mmCIF file of C-alpha atoms in Angstrom:
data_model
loop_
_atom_site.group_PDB
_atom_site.id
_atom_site.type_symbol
_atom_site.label_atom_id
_atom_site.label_comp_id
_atom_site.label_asym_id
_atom_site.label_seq_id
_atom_site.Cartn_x
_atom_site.Cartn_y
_atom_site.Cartn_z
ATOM 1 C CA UNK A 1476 0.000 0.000 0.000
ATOM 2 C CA UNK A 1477 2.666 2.515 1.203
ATOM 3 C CA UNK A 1478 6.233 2.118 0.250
ATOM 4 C CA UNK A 1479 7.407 4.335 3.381
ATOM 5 C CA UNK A 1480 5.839 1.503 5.965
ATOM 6 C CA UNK A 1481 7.534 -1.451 3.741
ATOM 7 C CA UNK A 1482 11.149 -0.841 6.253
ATOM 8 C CA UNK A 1483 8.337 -0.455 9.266
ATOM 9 C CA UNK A 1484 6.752 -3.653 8.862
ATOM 10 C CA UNK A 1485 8.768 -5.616 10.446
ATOM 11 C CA UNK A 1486 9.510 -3.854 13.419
ATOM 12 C CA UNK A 1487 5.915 -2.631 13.999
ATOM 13 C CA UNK A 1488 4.881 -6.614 13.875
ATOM 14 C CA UNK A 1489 7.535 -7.561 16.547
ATOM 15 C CA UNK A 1490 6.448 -4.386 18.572
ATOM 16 C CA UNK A 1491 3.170 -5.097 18.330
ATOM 17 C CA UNK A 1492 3.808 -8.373 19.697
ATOM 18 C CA UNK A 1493 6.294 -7.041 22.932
ATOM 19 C CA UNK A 1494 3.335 -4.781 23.473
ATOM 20 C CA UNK A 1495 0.313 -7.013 23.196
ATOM 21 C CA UNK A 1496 2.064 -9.892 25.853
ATOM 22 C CA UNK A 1497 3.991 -7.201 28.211
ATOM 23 C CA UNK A 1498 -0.061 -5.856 28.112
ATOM 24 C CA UNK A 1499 -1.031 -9.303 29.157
ATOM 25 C CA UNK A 1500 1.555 -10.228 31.010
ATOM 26 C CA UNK A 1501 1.464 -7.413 33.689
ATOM 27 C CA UNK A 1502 -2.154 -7.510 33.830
ATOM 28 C CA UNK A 1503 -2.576 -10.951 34.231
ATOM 29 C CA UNK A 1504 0.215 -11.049 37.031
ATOM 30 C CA UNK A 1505 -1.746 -7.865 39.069
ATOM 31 C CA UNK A 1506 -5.452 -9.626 38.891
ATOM 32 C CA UNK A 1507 -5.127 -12.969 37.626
ATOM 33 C CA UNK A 1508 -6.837 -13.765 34.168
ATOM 34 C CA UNK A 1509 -9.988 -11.440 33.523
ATOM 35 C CA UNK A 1510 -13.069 -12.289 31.975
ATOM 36 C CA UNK A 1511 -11.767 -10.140 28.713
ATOM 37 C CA UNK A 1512 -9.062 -8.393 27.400
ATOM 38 C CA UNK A 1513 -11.277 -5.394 27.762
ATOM 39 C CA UNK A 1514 -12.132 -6.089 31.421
ATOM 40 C CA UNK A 1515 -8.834 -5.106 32.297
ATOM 41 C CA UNK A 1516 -9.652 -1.422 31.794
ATOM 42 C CA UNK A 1517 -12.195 -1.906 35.143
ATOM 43 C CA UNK A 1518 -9.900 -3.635 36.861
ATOM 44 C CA UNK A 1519 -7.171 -0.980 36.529
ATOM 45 C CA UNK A 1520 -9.351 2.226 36.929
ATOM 46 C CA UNK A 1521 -10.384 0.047 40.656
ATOM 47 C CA UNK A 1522 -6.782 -0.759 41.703
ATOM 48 C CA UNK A 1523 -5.961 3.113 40.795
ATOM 49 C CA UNK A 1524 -5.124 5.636 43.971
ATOM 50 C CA UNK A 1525 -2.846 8.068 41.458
ATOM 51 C CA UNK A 1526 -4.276 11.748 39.896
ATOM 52 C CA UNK A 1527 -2.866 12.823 36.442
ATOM 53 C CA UNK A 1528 -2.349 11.836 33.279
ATOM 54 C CA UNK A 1529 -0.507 8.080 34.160
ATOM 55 C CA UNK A 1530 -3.785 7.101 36.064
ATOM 56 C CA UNK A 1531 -3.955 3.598 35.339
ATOM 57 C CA UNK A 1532 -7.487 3.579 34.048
ATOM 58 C CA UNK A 1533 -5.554 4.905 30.799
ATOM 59 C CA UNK A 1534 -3.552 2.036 30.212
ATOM 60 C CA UNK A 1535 -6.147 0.331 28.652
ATOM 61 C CA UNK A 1536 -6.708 3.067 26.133
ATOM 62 C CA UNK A 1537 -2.815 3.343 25.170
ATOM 63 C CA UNK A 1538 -2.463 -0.021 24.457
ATOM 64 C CA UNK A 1539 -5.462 0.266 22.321
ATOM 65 C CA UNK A 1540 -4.051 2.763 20.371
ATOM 66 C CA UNK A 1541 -0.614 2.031 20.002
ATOM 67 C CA UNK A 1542 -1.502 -1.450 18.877
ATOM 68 C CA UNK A 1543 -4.000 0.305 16.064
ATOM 69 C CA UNK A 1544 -0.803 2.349 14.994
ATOM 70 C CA UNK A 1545 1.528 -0.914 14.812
ATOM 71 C CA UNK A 1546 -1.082 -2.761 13.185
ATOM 72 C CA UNK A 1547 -1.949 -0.686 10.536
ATOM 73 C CA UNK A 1548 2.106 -0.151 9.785
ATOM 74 C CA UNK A 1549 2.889 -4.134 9.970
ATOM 75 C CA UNK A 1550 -0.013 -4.791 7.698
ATOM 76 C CA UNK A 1551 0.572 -2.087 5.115
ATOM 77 C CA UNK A 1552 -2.818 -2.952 3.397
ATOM 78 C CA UNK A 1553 -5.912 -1.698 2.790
ATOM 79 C CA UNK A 1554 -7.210 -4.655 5.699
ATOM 80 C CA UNK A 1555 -5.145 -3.957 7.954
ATOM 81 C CA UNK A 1556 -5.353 -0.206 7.820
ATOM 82 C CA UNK A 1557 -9.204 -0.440 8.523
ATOM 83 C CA UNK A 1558 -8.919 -3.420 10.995
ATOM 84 C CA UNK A 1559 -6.253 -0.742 12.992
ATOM 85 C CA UNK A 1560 -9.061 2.090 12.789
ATOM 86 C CA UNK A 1561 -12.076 -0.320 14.437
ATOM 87 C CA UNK A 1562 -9.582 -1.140 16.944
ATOM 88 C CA UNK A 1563 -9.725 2.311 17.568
ATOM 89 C CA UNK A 1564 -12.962 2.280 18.375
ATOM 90 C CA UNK A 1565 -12.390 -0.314 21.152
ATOM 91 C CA UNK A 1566 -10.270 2.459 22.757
ATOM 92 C CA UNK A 1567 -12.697 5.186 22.014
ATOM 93 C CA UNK A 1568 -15.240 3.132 23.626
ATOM 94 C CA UNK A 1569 -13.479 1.238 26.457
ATOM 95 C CA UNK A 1570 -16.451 0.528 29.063
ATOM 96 C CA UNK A 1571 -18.183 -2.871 27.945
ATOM 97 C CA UNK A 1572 -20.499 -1.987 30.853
ATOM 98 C CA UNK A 1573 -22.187 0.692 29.200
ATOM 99 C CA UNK A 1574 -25.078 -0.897 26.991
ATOM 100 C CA UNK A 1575 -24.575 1.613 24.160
ATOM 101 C CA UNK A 1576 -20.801 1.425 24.039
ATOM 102 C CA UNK A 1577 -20.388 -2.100 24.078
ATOM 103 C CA UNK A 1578 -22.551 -2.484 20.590
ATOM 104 C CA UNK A 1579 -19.710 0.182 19.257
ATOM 105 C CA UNK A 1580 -16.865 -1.834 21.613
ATOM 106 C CA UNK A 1581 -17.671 -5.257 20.074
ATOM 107 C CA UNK A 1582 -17.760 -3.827 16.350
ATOM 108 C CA UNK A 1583 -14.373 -2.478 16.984
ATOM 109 C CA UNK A 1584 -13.400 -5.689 18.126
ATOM 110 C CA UNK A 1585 -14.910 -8.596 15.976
ATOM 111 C CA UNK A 1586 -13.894 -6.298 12.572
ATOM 112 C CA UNK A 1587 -10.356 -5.974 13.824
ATOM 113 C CA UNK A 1588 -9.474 -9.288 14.339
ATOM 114 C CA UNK A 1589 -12.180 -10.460 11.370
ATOM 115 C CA UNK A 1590 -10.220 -8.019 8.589
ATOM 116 C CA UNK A 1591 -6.477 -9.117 10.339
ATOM 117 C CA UNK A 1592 -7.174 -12.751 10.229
ATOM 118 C CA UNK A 1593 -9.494 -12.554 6.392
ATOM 119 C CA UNK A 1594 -6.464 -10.850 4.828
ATOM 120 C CA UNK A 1595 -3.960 -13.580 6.509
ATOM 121 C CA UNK A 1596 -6.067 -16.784 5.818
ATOM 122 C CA UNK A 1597 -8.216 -15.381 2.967
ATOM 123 C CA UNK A 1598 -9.101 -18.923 1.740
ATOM 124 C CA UNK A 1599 -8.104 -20.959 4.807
ATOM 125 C CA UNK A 1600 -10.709 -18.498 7.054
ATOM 126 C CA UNK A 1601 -12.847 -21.016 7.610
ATOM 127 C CA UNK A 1602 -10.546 -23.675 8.919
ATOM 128 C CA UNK A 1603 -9.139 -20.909 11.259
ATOM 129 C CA UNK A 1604 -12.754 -20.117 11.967
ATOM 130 C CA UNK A 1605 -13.560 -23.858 12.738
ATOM 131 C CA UNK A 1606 -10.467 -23.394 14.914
ATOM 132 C CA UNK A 1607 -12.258 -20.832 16.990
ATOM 133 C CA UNK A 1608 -15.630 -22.499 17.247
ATOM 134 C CA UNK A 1609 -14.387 -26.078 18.652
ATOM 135 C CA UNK A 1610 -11.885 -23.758 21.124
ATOM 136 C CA UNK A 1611 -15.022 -22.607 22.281
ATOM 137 C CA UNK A 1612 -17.284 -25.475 22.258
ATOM 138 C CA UNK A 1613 -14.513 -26.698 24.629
ATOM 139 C CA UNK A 1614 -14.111 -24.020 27.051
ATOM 140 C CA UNK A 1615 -18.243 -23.678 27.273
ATOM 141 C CA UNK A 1616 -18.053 -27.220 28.099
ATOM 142 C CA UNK A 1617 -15.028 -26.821 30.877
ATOM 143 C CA UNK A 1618 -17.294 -24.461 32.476
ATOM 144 C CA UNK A 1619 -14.280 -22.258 32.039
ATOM 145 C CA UNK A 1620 -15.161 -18.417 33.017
ATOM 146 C CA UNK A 1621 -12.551 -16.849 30.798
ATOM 147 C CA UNK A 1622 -13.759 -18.311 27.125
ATOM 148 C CA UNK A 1623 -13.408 -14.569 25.643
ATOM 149 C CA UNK A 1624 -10.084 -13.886 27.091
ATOM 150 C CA UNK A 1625 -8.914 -17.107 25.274
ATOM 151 C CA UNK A 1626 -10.134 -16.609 22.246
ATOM 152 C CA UNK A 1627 -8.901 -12.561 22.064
ATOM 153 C CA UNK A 1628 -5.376 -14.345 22.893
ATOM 154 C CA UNK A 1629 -6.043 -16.902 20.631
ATOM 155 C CA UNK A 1630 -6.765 -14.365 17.451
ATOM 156 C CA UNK A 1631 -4.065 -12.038 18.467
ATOM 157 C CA UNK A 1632 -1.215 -14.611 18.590
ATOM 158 C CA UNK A 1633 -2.475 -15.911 15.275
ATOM 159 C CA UNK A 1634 -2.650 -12.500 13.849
ATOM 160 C CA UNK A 1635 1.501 -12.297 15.164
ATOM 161 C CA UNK A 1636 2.338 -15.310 14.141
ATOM 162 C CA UNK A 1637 1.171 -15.255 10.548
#
């Protein structure tokens, strides 16, 4: 799409990686897994005592949008450069508590890691799909409370990976 990512790519992929598991990592460690990626803006803003502009409650957003930058650079397509600006839209809308936001919260979401994985798999979508569905069948069976959390994971290590 844009010669002047094509040295970018690269390095935005491998940041984008270092950010999304440091992300993960550190919040996993401070509350154990959450029910979503996105539940981890909650459970910052409550574990927050701080004023100012590194309030903790922002973390959530930053990560957001830094990953939206790296992803649209590392794809350097038209599919990734939209799937970067509905991620966006997660950050814009971060609380999955408010009714109206989460409609605009999920959109982000699903077309994110829907355009990301379509332009990787293209043909092979629906195996990767399938992938998704019996990972899920499985965890709804297991009773396990963290199926979404899984799944995001799941998506965004493929996305990496590929």
């Amino acid at each position: 799409m844009l010669e002047v990512f094509k040295p970018f790519q690269m390095p935005a992929l491998i940041s984008a990686g270092i950010l999304f598991l440091s992300y993960l990592i550190i919040t996993i460690k401070m509350f154990g897994i959450p029910k979503s990626i996105s539940w981890t803006y909650y459970l910052l803003k409550g574990s927050d005592t701080k004023r100012g502009l590194w309030k903790r409650e922002y973390w959530f957003q930053l990560f957001i949008y830094l990953l939206s930058v790296l992803i649209i650079v590392a794809g350097n397509n038209l599919y990734f450069l939209f799937a970067g600006l509905f991620l966006s839209i997660v950050g814009l809308a971060p609380t999955v508590k408010d009714k109206i936001l989460f409609k605009y919260h999920m959109l982000g979401a699903i077309m994110s890691i829907g355009l990301c994985l379509f332009d990787l798999f293209e043909v092979d979508m629906l195996r990767q799909l399938g992938v998704v569905l019996v990972c899920s069948i499985f965890f709804t069976i297991q009773k396990v409370r963290w199926v979404i959390t899984y799944i995001e994971i799941f998506s965004f290590l493929t996305i990496f990976i590929y």
